[in-house]
XYZ file of N, CA and C in Angstrom:
657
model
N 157.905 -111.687 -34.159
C 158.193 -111.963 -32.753
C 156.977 -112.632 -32.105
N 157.104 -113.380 -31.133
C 156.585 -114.350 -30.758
C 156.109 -114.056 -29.528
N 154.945 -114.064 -28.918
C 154.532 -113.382 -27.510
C 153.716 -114.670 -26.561
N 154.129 -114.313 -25.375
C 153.342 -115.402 -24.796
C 152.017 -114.846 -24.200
N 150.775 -114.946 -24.590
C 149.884 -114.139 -24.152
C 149.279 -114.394 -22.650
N 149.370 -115.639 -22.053
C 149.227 -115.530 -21.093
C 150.081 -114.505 -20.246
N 151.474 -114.743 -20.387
C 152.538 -113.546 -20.071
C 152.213 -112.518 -19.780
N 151.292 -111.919 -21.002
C 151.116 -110.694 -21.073
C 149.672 -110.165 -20.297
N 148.638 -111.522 -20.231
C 147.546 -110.999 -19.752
C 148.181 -110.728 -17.789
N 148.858 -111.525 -17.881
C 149.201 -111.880 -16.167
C 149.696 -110.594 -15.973
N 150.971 -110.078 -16.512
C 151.424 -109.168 -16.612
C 150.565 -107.688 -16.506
N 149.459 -107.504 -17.036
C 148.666 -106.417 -16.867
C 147.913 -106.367 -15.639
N 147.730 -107.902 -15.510
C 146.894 -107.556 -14.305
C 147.510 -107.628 -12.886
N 148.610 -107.869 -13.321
C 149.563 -107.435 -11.596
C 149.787 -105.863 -11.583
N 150.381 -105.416 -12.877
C 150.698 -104.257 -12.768
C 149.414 -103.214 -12.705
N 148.662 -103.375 -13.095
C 147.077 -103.133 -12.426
C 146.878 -103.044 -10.637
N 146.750 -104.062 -10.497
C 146.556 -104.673 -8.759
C 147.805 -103.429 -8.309
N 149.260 -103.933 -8.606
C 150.075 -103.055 -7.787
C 149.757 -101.643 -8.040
N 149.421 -101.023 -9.124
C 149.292 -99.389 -9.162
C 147.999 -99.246 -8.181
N 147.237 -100.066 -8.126
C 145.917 -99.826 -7.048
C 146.023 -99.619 -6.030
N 146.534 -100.639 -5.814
C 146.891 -101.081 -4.095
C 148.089 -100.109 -3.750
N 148.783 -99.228 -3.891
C 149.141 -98.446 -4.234
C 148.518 -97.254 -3.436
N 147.528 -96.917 -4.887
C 147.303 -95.638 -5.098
C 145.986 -95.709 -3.802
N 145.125 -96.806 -3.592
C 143.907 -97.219 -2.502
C 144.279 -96.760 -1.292
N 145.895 -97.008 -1.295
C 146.766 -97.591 0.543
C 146.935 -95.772 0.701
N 147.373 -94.814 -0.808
C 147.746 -93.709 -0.207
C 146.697 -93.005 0.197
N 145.481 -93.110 -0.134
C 144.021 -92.290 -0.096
C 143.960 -92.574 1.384
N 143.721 -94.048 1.652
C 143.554 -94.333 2.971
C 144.828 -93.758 4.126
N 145.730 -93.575 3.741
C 146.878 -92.899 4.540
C 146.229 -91.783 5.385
N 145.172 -90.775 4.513
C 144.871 -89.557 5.221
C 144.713 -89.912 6.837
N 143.696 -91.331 6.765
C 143.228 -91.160 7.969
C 144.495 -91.759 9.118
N 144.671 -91.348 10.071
C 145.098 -92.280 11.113
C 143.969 -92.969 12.152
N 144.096 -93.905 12.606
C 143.148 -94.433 13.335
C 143.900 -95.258 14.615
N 143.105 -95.331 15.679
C 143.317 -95.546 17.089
C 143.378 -96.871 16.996
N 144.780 -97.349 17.326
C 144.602 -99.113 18.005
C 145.593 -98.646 18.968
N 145.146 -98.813 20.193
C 145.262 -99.068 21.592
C 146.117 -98.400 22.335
N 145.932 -97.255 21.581
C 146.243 -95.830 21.641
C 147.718 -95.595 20.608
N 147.985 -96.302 19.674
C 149.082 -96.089 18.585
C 148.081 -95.580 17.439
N 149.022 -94.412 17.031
C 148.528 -93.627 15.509
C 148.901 -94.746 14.461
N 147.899 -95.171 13.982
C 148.274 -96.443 12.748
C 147.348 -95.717 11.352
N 148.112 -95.303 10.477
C 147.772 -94.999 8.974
C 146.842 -95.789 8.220
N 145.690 -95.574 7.888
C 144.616 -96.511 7.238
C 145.504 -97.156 5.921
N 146.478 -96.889 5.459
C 147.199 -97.119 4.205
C 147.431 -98.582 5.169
N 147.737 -98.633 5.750
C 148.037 -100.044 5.906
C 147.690 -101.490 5.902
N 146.441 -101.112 5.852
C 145.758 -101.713 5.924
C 145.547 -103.340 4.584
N 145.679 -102.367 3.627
C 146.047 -102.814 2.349
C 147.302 -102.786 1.771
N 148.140 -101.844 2.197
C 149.609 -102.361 1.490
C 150.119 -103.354 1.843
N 150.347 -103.984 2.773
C 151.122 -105.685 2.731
C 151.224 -106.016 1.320
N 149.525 -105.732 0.751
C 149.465 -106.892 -0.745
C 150.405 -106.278 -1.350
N 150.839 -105.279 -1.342
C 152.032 -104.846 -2.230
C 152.928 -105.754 -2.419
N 153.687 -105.932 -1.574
C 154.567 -106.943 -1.352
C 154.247 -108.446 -1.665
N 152.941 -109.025 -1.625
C 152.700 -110.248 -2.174
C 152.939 -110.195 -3.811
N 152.413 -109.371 -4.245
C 151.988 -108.945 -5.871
C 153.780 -109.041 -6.415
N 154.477 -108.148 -5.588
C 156.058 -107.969 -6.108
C 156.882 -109.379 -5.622
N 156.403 -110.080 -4.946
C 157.266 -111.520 -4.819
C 156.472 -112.109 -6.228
N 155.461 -112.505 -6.021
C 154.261 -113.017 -7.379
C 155.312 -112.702 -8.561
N 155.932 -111.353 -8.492
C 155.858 -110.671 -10.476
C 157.471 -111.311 -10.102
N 158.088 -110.961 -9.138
C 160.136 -111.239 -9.232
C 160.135 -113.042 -9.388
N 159.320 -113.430 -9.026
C 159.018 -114.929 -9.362
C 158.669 -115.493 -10.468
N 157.656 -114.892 -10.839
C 157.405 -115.400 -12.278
C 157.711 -115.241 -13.594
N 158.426 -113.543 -13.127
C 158.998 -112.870 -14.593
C 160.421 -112.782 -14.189
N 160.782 -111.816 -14.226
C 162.061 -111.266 -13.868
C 162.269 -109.861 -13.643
N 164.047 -109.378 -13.037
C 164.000 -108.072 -12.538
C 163.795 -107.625 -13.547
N 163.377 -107.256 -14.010
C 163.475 -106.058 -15.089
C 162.475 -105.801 -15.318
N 161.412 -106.668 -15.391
C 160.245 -106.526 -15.455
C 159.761 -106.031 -14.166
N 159.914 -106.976 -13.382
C 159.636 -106.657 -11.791
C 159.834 -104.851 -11.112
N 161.264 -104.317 -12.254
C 161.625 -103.008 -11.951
C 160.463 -102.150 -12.489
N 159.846 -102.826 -13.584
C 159.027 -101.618 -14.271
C 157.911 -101.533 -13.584
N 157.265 -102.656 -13.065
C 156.170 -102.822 -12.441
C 156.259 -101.986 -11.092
N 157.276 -101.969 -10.489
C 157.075 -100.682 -9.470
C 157.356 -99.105 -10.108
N 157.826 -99.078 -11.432
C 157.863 -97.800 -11.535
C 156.573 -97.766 -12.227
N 156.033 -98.355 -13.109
C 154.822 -98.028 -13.449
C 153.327 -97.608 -12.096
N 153.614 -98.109 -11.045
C 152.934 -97.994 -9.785
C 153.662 -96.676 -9.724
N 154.367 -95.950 -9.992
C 155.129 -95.052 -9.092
C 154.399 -93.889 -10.301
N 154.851 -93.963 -11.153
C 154.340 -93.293 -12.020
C 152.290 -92.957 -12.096
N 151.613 -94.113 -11.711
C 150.692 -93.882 -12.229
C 149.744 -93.094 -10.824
N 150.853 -93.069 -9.926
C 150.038 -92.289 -8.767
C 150.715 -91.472 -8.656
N 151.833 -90.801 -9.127
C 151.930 -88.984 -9.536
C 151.462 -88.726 -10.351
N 151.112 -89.275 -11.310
C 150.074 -88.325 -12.123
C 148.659 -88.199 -11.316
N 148.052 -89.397 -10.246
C 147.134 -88.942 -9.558
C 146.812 -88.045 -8.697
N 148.352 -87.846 -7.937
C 148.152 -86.634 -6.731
C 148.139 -85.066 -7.633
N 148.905 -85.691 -9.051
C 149.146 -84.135 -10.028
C 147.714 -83.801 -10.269
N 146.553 -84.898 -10.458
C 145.679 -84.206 -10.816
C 144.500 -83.835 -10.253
N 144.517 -84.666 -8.936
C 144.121 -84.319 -7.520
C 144.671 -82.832 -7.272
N 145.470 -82.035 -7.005
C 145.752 -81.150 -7.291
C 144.853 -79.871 -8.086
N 145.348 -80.115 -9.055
C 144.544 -79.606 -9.842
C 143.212 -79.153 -10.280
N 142.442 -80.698 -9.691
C 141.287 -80.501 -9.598
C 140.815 -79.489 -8.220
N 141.249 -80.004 -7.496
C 141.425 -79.121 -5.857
C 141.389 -77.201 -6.354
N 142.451 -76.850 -7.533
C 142.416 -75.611 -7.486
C 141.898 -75.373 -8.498
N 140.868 -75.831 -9.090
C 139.546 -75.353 -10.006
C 138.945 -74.712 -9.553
N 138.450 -73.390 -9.676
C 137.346 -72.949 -8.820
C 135.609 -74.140 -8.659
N 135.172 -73.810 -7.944
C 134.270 -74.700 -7.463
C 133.152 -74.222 -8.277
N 132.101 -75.134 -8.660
C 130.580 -74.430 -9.031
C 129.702 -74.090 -8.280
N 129.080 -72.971 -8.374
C 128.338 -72.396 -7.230
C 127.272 -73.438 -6.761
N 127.335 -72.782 -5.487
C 126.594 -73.816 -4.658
C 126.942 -75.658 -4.651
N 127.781 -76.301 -4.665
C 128.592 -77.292 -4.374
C 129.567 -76.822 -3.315
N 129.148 -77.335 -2.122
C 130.059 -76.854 -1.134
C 130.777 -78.223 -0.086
N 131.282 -78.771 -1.253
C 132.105 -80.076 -0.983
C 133.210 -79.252 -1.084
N 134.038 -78.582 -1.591
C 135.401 -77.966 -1.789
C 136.055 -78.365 -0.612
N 135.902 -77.810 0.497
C 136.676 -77.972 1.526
C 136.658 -79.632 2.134
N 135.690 -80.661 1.864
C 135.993 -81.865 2.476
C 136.731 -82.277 0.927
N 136.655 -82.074 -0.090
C 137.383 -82.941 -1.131
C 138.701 -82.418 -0.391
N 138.990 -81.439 -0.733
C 140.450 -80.975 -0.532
C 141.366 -80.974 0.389
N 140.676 -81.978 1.771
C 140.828 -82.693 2.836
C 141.108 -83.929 2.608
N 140.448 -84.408 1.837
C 141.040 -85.988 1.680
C 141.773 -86.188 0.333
N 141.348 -85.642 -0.671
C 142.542 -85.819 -1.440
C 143.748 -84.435 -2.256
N 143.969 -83.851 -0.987
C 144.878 -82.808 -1.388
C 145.893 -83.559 -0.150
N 146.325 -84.671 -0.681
C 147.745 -85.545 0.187
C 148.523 -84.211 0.645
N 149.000 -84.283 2.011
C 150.055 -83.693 2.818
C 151.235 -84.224 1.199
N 152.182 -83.058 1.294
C 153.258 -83.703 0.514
C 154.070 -84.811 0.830
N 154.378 -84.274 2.340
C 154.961 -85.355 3.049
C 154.767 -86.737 3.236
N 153.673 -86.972 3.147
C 152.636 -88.233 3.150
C 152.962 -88.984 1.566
N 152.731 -88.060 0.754
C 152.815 -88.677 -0.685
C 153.778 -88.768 -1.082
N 155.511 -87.707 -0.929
C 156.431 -88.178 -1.259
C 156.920 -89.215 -0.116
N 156.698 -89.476 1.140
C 157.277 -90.544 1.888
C 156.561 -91.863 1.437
N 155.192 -92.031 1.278
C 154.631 -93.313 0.443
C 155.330 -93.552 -0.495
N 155.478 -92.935 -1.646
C 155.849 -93.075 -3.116
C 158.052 -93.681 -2.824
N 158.594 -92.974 -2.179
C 159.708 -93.076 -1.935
C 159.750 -94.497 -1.343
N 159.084 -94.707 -0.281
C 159.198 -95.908 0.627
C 158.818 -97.284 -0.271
N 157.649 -96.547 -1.314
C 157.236 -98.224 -2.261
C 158.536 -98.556 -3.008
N 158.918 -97.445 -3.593
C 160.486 -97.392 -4.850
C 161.066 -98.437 -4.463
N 162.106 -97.676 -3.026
C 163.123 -98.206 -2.720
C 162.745 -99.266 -2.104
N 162.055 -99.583 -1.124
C 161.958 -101.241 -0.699
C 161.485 -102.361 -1.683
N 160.878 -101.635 -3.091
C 160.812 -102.812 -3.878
C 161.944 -103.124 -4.667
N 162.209 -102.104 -5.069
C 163.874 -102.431 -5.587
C 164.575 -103.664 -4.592
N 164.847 -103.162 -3.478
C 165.488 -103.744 -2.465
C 164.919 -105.160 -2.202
N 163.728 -105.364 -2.012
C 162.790 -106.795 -1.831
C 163.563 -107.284 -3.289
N 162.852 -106.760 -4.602
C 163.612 -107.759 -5.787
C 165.106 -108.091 -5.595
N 165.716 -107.221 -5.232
C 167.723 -107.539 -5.139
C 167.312 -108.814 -4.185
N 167.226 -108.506 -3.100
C 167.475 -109.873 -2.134
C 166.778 -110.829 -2.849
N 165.250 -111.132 -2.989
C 164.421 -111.909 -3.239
C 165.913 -113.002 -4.599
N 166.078 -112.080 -5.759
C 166.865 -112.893 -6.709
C 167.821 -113.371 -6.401
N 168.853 -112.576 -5.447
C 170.002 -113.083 -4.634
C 169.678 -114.325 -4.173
N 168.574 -114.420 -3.263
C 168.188 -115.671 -2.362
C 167.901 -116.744 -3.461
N 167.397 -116.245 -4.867
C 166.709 -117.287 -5.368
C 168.389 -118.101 -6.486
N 169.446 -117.392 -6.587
C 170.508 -117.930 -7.100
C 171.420 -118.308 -6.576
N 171.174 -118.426 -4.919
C 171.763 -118.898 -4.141
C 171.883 -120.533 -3.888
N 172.888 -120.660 -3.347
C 172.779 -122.990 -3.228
C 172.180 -122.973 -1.873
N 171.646 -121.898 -0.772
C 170.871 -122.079 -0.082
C 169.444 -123.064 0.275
N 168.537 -122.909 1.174
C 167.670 -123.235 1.380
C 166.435 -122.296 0.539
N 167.009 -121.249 0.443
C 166.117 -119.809 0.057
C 165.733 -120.242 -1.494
N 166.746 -120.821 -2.066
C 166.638 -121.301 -3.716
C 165.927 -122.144 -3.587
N 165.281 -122.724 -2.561
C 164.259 -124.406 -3.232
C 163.019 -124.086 -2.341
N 162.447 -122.349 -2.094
C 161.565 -122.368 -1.166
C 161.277 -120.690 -1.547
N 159.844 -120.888 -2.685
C 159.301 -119.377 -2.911
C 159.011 -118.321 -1.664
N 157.991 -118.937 -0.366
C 157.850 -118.862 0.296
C 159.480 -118.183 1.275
N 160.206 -118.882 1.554
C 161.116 -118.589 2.326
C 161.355 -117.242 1.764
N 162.183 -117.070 0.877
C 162.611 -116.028 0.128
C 161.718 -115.341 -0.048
N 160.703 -114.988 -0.169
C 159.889 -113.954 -0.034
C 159.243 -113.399 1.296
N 159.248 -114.607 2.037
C 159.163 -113.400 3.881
C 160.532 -113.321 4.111
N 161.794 -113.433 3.565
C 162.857 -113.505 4.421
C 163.604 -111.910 3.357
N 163.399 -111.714 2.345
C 163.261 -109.969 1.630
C 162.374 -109.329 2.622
N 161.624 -109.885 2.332
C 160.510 -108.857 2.968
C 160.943 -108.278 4.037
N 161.733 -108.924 5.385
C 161.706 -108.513 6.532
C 162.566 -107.589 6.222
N 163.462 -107.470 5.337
C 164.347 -106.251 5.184
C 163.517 -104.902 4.649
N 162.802 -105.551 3.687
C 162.218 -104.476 2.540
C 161.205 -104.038 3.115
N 161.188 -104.241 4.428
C 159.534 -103.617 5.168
C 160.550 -102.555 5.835
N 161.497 -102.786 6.707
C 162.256 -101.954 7.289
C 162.564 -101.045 6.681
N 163.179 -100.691 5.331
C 162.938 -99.619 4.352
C 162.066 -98.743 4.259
N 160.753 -99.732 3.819
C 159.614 -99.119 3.529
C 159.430 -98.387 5.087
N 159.153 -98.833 5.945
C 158.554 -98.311 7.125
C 159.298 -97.155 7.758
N 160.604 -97.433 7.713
C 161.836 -96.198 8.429
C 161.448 -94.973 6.833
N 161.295 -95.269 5.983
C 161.117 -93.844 4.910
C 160.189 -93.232 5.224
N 158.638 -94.448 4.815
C 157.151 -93.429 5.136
C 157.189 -92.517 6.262
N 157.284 -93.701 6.861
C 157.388 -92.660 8.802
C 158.219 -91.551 8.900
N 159.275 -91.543 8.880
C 160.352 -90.504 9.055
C 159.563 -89.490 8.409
N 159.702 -89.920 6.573
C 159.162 -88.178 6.005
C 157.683 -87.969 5.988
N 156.910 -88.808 6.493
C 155.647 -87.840 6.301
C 155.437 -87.660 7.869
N 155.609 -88.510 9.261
C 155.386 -88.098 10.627
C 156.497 -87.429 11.212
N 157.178 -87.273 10.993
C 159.005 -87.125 12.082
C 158.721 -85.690 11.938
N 158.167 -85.388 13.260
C 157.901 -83.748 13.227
C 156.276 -83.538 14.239
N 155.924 -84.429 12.751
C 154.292 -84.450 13.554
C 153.853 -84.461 14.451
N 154.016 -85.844 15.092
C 154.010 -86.540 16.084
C 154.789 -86.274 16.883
N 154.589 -86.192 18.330
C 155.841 -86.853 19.701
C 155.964 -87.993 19.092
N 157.436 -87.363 19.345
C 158.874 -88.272 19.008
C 157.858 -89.991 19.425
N 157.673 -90.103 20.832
C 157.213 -91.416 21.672
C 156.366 -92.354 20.424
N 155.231 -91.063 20.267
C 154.134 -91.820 19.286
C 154.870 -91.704 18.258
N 155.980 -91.210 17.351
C 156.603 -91.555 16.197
C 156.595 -92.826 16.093
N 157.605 -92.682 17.311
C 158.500 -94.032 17.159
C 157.827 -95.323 17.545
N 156.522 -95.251 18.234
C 155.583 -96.428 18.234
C 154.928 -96.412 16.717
N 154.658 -95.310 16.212
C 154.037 -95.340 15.066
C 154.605 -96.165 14.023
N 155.443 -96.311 13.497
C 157.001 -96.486 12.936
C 157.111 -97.850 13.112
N 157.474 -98.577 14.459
C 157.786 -100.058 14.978
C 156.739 -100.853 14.910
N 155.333 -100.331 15.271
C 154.145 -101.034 15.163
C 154.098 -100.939 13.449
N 153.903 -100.197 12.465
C 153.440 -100.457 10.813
C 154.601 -101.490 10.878
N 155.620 -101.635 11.390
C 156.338 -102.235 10.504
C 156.052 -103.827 10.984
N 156.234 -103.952 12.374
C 155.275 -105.119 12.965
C 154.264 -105.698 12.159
N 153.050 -104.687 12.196
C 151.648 -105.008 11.814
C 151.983 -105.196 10.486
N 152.840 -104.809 9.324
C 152.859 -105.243 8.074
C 153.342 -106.600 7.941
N 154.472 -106.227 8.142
C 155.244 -107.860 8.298
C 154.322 -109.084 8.374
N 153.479 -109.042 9.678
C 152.663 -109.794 10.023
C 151.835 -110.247 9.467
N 151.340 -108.988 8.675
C 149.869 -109.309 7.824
C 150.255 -110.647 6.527
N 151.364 -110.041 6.373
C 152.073 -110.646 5.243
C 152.316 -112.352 5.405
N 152.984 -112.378 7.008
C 152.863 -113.498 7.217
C 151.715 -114.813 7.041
N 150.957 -113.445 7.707
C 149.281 -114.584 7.750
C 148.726 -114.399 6.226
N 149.285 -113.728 5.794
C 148.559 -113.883 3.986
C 149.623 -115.172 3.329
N 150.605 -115.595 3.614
C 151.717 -116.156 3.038
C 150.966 -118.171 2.555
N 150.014 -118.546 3.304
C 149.492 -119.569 2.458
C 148.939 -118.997 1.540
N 148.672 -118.246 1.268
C 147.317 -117.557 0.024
C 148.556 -117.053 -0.788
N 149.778 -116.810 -0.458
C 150.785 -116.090 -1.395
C 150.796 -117.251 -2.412
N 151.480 -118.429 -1.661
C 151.902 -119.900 -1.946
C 151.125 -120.653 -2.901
N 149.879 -120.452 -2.538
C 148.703 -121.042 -3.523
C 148.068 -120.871 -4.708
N 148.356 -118.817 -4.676
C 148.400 -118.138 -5.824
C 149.419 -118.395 -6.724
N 150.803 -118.874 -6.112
C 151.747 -118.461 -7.015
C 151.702 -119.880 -7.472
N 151.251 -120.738 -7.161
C 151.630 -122.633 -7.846
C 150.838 -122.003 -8.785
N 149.680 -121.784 -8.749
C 148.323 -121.951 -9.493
C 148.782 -120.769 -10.517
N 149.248 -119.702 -10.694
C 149.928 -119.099 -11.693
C 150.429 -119.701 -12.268
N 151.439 -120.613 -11.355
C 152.948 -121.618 -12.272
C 151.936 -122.229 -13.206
N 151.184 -122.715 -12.713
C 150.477 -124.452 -13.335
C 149.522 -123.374 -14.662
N 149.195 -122.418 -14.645
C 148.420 -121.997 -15.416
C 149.469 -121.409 -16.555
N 150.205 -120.751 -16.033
C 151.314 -120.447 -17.245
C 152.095 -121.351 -17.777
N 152.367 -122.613 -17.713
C 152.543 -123.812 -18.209
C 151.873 -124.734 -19.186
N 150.560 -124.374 -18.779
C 149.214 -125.129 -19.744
C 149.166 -124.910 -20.893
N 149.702 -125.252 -22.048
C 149.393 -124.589 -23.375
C 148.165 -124.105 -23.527
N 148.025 -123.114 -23.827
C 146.790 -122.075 -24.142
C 146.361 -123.098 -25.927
N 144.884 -122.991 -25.526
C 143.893 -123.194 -26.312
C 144.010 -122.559 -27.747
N 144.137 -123.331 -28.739
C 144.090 -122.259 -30.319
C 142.901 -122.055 -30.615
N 142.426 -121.369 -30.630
C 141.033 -120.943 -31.778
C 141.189 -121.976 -32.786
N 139.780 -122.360 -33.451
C 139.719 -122.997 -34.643
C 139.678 -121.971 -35.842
């Protein structure tokens, strides 16, 4: 059998990037931080790229691949909170009296970690369905990477954003600041995404053109 190794190097290193960006966005979740008086989740900061990375992989490979690549992200940060955990209920060595700030930042609220982990699943699933739909369509969406990938997105953020929010704040928070909490990530993601979307465009030719190039033989 016959392998394309560029394929495969590309391939590792998205699914790399996405388990990071990922697992980076949930650490940063702990904190919330003040913009202009809305509770905004430090996770956000960095997840948009999620969504660049999963147009990148439904583009260049296919669903199936594209499916594994979010479950492999899904997978490789429950085994992190499992062992975050764990480590958390080790007894401590005497005199190290970090215990209580480790177990503050990475003993994830459950809520927090199953609403992250749930919200990446299903809106990437959902981003790939549309994204391929759009792309086998006689539309405009079929002759425009770009289009089709902010035009999923705006759905697949709504997913993502109505899950996280609901199960890890809906309780937390006044209802008021929920529901600003909630409308603004989904705003502020969208957005980010937008203004990253030449850099999406530029990455993804320059992939095309590189996975095209016949690779070099050794002598």
């Amino acid at each position: 059998m016959k392998y394309d190794i560029k394929k495969i190097q590309l391939l590792i290193l998205i699914t790399a990037l996405s388990s990071g960006t990922l697992l980076i966005s949930n650490l940063s979740a702990v904190k919330l931080w003040d913009l202009l008086g809305i509770a905004v989740d430090g996770g956000l900061v960095l997840f948009p790229l999620s969504y660049l990375l999963g147009d990148i992989t439904i583009e260049l490979f296919d669903k199936r691949i594209a499916k594994n690549v979010i479950l492999s992200g899904f997978l490789i940060n429950a085994i992190a909170v499992l062992v975050f955990y764990i480590v958390i209920a080790l007894p401590a060595y005497p005199g190290w009296d970090m215990q209580e700030a480790y177990a503050a930042i990475f003993g994830f609220s459950p809520r927090i970690i199953f609403g992250s982990l749930t919200g990446f699943v299903l809106s990437g699933f959902l981003n790939n369905y549309l994204f391929v739909k759009m792309k086998q369509s006689n539309s405009y969406f079929a002759k425009s990477f770009i289009a089709r990938a902010l035009a999923s997105s705006v759905f697949a953020h709504i997913l993502d954003s109505a899950t996280f929010e609901f199960i890890a704040f809906f309780g937390v928070l006044p209802f008021n600041e929920f529901l600003a909490q909630a409308v603004f990530a989904y705003v502020l993601g969208l957005g980010i995404e937008f203004i990253l979307s030449p850099i999406e465009v530029a990455i993804e030719k320059v992939l095309k053109k590189w996975l095209n190039t016949p690779a070099q033989q050794n002598a």
